[in-house]
Short mmCIF file of C-alpha atoms in Angstrom, two decimals:
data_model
loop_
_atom_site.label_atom_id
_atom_site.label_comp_id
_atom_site.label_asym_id
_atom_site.label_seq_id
_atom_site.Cartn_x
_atom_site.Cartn_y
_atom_site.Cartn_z
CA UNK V 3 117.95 108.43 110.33
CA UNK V 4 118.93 104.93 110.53
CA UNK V 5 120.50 105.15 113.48
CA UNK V 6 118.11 107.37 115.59
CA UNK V 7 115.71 104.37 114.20
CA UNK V 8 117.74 101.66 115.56
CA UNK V 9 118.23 103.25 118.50
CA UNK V 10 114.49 104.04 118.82
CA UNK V 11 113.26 100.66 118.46
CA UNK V 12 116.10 98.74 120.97
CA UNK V 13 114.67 101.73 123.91
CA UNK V 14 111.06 100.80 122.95
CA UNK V 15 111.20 97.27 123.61
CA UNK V 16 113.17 97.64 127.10
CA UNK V 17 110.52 95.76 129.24
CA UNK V 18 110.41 98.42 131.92
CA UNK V 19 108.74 101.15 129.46
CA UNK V 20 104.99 101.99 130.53
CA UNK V 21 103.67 103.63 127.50
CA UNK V 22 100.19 103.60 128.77
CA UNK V 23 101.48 105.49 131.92
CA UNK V 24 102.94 107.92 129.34
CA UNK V 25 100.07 108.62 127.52
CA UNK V 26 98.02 108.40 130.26
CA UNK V 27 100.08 111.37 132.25
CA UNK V 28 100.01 113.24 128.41
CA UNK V 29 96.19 112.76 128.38
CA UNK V 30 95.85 113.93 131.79
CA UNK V 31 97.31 117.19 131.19
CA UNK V 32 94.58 118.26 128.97
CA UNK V 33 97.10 120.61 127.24
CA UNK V 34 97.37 118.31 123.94
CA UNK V 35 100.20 118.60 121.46
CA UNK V 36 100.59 121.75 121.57
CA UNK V 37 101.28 121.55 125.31
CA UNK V 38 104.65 119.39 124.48
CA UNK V 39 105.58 122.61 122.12
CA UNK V 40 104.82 125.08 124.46
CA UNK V 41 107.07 123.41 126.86
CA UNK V 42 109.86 123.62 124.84
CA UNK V 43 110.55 119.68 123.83
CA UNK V 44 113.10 119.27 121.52
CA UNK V 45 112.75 115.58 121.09
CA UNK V 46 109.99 113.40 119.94
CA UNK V 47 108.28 111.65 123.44
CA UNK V 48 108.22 107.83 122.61
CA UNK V 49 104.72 107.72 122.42
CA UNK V 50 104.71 109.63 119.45
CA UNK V 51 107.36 107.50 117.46
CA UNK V 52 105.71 105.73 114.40
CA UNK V 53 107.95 102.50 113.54
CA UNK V 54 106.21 101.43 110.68
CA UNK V 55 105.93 105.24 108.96
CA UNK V 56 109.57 105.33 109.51
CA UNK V 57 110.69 101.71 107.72
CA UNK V 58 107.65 103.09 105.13
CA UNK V 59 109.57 106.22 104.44
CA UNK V 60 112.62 104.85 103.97
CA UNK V 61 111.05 102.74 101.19
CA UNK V 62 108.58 104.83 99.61
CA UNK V 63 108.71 108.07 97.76
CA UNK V 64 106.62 110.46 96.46
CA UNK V 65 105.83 110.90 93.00
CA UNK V 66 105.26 114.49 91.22
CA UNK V 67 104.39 113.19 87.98
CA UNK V 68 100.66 112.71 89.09
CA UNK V 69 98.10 115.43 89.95
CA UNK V 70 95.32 115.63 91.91
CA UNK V 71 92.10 116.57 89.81
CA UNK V 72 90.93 120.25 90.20
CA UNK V 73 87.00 120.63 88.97
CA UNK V 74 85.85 124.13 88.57
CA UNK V 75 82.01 124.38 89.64
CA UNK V 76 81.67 127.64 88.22
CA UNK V 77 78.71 128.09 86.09
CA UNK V 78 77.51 124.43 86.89
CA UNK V 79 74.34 125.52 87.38
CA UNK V 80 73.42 127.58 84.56
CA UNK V 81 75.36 126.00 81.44
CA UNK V 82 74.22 123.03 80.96
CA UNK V 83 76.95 121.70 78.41
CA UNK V 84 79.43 122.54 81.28
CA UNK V 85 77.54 120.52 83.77
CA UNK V 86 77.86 117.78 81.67
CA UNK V 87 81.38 118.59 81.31
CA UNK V 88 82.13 118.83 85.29
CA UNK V 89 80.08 115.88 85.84
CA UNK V 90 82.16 113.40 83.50
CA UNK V 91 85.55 115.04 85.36
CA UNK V 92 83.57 114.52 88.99
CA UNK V 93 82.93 110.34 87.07
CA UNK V 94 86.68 110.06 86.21
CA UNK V 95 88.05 111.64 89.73
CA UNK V 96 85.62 109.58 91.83
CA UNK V 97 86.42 106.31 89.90
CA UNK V 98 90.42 107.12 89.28
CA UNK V 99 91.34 108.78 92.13
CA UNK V 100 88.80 109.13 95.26
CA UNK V 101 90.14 112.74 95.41
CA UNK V 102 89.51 116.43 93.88
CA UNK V 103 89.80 119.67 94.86
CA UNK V 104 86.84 122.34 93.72
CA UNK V 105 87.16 125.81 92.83
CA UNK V 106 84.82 128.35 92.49
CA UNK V 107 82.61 126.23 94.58
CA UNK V 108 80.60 129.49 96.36
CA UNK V 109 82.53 129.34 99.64
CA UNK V 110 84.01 133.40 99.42
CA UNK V 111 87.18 133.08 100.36
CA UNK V 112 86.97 135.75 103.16
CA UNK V 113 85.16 132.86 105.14
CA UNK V 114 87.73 130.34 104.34
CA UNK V 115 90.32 131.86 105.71
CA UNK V 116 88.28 133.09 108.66
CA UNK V 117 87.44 129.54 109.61
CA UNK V 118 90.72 128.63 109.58
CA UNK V 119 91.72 131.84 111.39
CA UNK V 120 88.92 130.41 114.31
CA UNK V 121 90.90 127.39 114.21
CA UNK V 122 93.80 128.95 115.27
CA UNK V 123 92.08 131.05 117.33
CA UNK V 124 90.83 128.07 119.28
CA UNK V 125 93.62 125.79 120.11
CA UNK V 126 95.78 129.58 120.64
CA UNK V 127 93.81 130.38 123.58
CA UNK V 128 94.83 129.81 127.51
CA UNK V 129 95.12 126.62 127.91
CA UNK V 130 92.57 126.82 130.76
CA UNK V 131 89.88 127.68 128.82
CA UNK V 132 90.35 125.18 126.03
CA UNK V 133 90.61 122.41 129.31
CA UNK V 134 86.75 123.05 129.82
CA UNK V 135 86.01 121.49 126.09
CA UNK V 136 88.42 118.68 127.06
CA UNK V 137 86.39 115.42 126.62
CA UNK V 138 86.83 111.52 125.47
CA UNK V 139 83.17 111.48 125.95
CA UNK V 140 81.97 111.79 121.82
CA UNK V 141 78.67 110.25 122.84
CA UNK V 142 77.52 113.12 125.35
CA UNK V 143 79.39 116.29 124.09
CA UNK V 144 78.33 117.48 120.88
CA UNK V 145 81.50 119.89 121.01
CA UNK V 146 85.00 118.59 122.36
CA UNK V 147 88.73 119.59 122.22
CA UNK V 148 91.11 116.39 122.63
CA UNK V 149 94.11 115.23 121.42
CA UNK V 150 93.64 111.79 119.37
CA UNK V 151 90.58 110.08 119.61
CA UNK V 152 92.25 106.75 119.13
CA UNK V 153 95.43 107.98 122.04
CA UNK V 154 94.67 104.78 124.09
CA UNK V 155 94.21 102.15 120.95
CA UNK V 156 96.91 103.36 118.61
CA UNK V 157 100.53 102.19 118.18
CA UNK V 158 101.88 105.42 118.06
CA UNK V 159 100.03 108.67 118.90
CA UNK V 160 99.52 111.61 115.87
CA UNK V 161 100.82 115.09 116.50
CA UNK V 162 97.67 116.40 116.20
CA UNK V 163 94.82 117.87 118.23
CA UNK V 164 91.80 118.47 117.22
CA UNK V 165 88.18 120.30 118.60
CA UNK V 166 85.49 118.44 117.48
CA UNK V 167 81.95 120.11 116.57
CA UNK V 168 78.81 117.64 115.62
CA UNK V 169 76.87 119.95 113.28
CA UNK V 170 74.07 117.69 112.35
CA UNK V 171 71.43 116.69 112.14
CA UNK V 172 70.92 118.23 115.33
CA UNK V 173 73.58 121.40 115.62
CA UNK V 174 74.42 121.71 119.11
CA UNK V 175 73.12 125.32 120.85
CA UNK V 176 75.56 128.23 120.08
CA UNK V 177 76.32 128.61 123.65
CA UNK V 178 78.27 125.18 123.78
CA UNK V 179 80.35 126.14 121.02
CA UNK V 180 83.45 128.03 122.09
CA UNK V 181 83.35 131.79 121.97
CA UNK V 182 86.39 132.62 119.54
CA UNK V 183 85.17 130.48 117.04
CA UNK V 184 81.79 130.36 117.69
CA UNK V 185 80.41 132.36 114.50
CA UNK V 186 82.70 130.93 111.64
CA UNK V 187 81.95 127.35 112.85
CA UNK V 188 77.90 127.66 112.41
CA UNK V 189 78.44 129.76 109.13
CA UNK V 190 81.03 127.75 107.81
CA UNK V 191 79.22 124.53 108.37
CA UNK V 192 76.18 125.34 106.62
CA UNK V 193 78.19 126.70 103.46
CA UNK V 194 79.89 123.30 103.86
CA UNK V 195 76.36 121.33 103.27
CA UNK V 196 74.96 123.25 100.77
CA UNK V 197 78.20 122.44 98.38
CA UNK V 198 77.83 118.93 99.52
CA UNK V 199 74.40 119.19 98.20
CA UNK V 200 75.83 120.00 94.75
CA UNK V 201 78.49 117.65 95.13
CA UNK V 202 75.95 115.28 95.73
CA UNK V 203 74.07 116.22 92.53
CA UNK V 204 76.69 115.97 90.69
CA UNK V 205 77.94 112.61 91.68
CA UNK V 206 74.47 111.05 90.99
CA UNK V 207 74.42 112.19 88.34
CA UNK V 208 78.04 110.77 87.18
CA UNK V 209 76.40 107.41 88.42
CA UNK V 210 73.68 107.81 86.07
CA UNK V 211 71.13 108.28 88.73
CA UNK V 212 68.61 111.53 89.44
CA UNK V 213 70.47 114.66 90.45
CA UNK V 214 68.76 114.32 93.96
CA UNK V 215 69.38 110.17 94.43
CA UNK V 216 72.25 110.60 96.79
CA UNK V 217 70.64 113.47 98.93
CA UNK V 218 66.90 111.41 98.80
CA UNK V 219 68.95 108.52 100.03
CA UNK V 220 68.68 110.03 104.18
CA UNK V 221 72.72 108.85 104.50
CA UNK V 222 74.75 112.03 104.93
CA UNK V 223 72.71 113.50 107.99
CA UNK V 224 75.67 113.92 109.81
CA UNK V 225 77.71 116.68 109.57
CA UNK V 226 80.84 116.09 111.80
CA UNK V 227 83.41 119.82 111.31
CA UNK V 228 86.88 118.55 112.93
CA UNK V 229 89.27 121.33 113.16
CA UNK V 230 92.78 119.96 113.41
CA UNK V 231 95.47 121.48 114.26
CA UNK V 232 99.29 120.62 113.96
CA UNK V 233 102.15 122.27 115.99
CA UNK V 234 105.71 122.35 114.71
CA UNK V 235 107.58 118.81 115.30
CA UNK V 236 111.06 118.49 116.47
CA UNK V 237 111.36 115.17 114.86
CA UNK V 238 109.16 114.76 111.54
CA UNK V 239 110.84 111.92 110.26
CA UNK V 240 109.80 109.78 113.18
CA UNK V 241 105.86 110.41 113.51
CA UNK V 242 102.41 110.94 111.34
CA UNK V 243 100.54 114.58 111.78
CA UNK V 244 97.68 111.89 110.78
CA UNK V 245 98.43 108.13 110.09
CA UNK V 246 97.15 106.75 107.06
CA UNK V 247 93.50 105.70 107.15
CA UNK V 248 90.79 105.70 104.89
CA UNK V 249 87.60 107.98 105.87
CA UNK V 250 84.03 105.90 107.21
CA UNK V 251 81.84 108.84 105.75
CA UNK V 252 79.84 109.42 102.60
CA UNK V 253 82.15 112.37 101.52
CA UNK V 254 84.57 114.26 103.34
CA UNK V 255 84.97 118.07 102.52
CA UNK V 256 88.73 119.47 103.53
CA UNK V 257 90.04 123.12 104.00
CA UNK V 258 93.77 123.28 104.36
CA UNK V 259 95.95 126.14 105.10
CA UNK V 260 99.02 126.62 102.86
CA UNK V 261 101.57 124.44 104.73
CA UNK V 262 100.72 121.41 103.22
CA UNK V 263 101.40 118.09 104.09
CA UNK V 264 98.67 115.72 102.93
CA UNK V 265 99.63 112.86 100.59
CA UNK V 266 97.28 110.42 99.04
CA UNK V 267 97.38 106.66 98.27
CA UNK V 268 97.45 106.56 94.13
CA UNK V 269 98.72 103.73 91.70
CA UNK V 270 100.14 102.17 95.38
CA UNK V 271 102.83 105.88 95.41
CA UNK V 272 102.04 108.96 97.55
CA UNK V 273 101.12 111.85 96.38
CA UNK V 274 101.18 115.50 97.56
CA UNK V 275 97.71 117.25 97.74
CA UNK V 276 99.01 120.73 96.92
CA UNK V 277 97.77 123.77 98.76
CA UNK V 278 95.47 125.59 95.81
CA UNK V 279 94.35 129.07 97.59
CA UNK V 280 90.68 129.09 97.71
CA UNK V 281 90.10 125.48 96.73
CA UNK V 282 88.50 122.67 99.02
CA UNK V 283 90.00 118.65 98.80
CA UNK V 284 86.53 116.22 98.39
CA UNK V 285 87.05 113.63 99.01
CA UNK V 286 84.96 109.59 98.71
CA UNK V 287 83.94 107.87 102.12
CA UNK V 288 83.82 104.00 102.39
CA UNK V 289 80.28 105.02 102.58
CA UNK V 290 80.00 106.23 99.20
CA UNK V 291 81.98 103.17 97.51
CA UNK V 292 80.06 100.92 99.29
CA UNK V 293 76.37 102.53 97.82
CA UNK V 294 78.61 102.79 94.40
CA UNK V 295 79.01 99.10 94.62
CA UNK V 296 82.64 100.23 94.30
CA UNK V 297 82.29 102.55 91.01
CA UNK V 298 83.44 105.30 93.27
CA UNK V 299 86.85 104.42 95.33
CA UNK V 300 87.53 105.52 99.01
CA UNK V 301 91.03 105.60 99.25
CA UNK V 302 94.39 105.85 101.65
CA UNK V 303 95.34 109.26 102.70
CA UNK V 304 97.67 110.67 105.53
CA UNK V 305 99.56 114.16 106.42
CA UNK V 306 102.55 114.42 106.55
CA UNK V 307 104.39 116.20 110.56
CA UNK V 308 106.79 119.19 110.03
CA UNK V 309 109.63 121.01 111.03
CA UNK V 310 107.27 124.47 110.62
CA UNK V 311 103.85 124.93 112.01
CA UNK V 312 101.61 124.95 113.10
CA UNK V 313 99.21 123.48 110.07
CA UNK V 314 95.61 124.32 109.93
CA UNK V 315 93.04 122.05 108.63
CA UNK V 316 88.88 121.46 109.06
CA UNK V 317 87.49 118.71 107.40
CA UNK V 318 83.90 118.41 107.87
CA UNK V 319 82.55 114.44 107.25
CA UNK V 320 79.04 114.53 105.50
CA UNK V 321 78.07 111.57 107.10
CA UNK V 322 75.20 108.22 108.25
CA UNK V 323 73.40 109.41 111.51
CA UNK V 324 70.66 106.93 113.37
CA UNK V 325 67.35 109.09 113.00
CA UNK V 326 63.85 108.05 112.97
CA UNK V 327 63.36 108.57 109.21
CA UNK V 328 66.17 105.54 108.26
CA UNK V 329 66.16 103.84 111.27
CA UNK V 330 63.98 100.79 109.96
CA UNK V 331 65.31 101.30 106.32
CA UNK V 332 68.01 98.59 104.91
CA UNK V 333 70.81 100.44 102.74
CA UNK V 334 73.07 98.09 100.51
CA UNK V 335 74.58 98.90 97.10
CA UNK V 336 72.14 101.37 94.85
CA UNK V 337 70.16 98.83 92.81
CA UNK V 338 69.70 100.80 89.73
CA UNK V 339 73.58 100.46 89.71
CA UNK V 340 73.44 96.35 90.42
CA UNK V 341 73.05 93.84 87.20
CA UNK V 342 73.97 90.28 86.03
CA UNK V 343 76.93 91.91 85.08
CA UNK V 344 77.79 94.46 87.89
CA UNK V 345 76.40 92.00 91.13
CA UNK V 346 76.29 93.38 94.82
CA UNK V 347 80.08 93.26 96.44
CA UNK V 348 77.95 94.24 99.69
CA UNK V 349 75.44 93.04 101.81
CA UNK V 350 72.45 95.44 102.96
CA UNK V 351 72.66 96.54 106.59
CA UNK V 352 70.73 98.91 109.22
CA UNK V 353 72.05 102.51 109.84
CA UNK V 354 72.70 101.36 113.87
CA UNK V 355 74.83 98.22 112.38
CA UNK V 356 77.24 100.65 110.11
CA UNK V 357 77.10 103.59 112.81
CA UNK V 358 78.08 101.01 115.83
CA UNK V 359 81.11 99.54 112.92
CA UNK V 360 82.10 103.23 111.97
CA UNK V 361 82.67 104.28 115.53
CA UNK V 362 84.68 101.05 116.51
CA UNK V 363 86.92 101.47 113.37
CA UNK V 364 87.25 104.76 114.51
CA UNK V 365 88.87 104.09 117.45
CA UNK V 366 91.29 102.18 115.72
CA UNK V 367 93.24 104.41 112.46
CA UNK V 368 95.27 101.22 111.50
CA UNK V 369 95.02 102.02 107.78
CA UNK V 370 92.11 99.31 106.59
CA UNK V 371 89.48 99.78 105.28
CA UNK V 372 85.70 99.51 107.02
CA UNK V 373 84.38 97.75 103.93
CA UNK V 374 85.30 94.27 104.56
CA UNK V 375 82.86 93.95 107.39
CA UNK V 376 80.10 94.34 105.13
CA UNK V 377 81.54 92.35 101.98
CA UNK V 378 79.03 89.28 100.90
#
C-alpha cells in the first residue's frame, strides 16, 4: 500500500489535475457511486482517494477488546426495577461511550429488514428513474437522491450515495416519495420516533430530569431518514464509505445491514460496531451534549469502504427544526443540570442560529465537532 500511496499523492499534486472538473462531470451524471460500479471501474477515480484515512490507517488499529453497549428495552415499561436498571446502563453508555445498540426495542424485525430491502430497492432501480429525485437543492425538496452532500467542499469524496427523506415535522406528501420504497419509509419513520420517544424518556431520566424533559424541550422536531447506500470498492484501502464526523442532531437512530463496517472513536482507538440482527445503533448528537452540558458525549464515528457490497444503512437524525412554537425560545445547557459546581460550558442560542451552524457544518464532514461555535 505504500507504494500505490506514494504514487497517489506525487499524481495528485501534478498542477494540471482539475478535480473540480472531475467531480463536476461525476455529479453531472446523476448516476452516483453506483454508476462508477456499474461501469465496470476497477480503480479508485482520484476524487475518491482519502490521503489522510490512508496515513491514518497505516497508524491506527482497531481494538477488539472493547464492546459497544447493547441495552435490552424489553419490559421497560412494565417492571419498574428493570427500568431503573436500563436507565443506569442508558447513564453509563451515554456518558462512556456516546453509543448503544437496543434490542427488543418494538421495531418487528419483518419491518427492519423491509426498510432496508426499500433501500436497496431504491438506489437498484433504472437509473432514469432515480435521476428524477436527483437534487443538491435540500432547502426545496423534502425528498432527494444524491451522491455526497458535501461532493463540492470535501477533500476527498465518500463512496456513498444516499436518498434523503425529511420526515418531520412536516412529512412530505406520499406522492413525492419514490414508489418502491414509498410504504416502508412512512411506516418505518414513525416506528423510528416513537422509540426515540422512549429513548428520550429514558435519557431524562438518566439525567435526573422528568421522563418527558427531553421530549417537552420542542428540539428533536426533525426527523431527517437518510438511506445510504454503499457499492462494492475496488480500492478500500484508499477511501471512507463515510469519513469520520461527529453527528449535529439530538440523537441519531441507525439500522445496518450485516456487512458491517462502522467503527467508532473510543479511548482515542476504533472500534467495530458489530452487526447484532434485529438491533438498532443510538447514538448522542452534539445537540444532546450540548443540553447535557457535556454529561452525555457526542462522539467520532466513520464506516469503513469494502471489497463486498453493496452495504445498506438508514439512519434517521431526531433532530432541531425552526417552527413557530421555539422560534422565540433561547435553548442553552438544561439548568436543573447547571450548579456552582457543574457551570454552563455553552452559551444559550436561537433555534435559526444552531439550524443556520448545523447546515454549514454540514457541508463540510472534516471530523470537528459543531460545539465549539457555541462554547462560552
Amino acid at each position: 500500500m505504500m507504494g500505490t500511496k506514494t504514487g497517489e499523492v506525487q499524481a495528485v499534486n501534478i498542477p494540471d489535475y482539475d478535480r473540480q472538473g472531475e467531480v463536476k462531470a461525476f455529479d453531472d451524471t446523476k448516476a452516483g457511486v453506483k454508476g462508477l460500479v456499474d461501469s465496470g471501474v476497477t480503480k479508485l477515480p482520484r476524487m475518491f482517494i482519502d490521503h489522510n484515512f490512508i496515513l491514518e490507517n497505516k497508524s491506527s488499529r482497531v481494538i477488539s477488546q472493547f464492546s459497544v453497549p447493547i441495552i435490552d428495552l424489553q419490559g421497560v415499561r412494565e417492571d419498574l426495577t428493570l427500568r431503573a436498571e436500563v436507565i443506569e446502563q442508558v447513564l453509563i453508555a451515554c456518558q462512556k461511550w456516546g453509543f448503544f445498540q437496543v434490542v427488543n426495542h418494538g421495531i418487528p424485525g419483518s419491518v427492519l429488514d423491509e426498510m432496508i430491502d426499500g433501500i436497496r430497492r431504491f438506489h437498484e432501480q433504472d437509473t432514469k428513474v432515480k435521476k428524477e429525485f436527483y437534487t443538491r437543492d435540500t432547502t426545496r425538496r423534502k425528498v432527494l437522491y444524491l451522491s455526497n452532500i458535501d461532493l463540492y467542499k470535501s477533500k476527498a469524496a465518500n463512496w456513498r450515495d444516499s436518498l434523503r427523506c425529511a420526515m418531520g415535522p412536516d412529512p412530505p406528501d406520499p406522492a413525492e416519495l419514490p414508489e418502491v420504497c414509498r410504504d416502508i419509509v412512512m411506516d418505518y419513520s414513525k416506528r423510528v420516533v416513537a422509540l426515540g420517544f422512549t429513548l428520550f424518556e429514558l435519557m431524562s431520566e438518566a439525567l435526573g430530569l422528568n421522563p418527558s424533559f427531553l421530549k417537552d424541550m420542542d428540539c428533536a422536531d426533525g426527523v431527517l431518514l437518510n438511506g445510504h447506500y454503499y457499492p462494492k470498492c475496488p480500492e478500500p484501502e484508499l477511501t471512507m464509505a463515510t469519513c469520520n464526523h461527529k453527528d449535529s442532531s439530538l440523537i441519531t437512530i441507525l439500522l445496518q445491514d450485516q456487512i458491517g463496517g462502522l467503527q467508532i472513536l473510543h479511548e482515542t482507538q476504533w472500534v467495530d460496531a458489530p452487526c447484532i440482527p434485529g438491533a438498532l445503533v443510538v447514538n448522542i448528537g452534539d445537540l444532546l451534549q450540548l443540553l447535557s452540558n457535556d454529561k452525555f458525549k457526542s462522539v467520532n464515528h466513520r464506516v469503513l469502504a469494502k471489497h463486498v457490497g453493496p452495504r445498506i444503512s438508514v439512519a434517521c437524525f431526531l433532530k432541531m427544526e425552526d417552527n413557530p412554537r421555539n422560534a422565540s425560545r433561547l435553548y442553552g445547557p438544561i439548568k436543573e443540570l447547571i450548579s456552582e459546581e457543574n457551570p454552563p460550558i455553552y452559551r444559550e442560542f436561537l433555534v435559526k442560529d444552531y439550524m443556520s451552524h448545523y447546515h454549514s457544518k454540514e457541508l463540510e464532514l472534516d471530523g470537528t465537532s459543531s460545539l465549539a461555535h457555541f462554547k462560552l
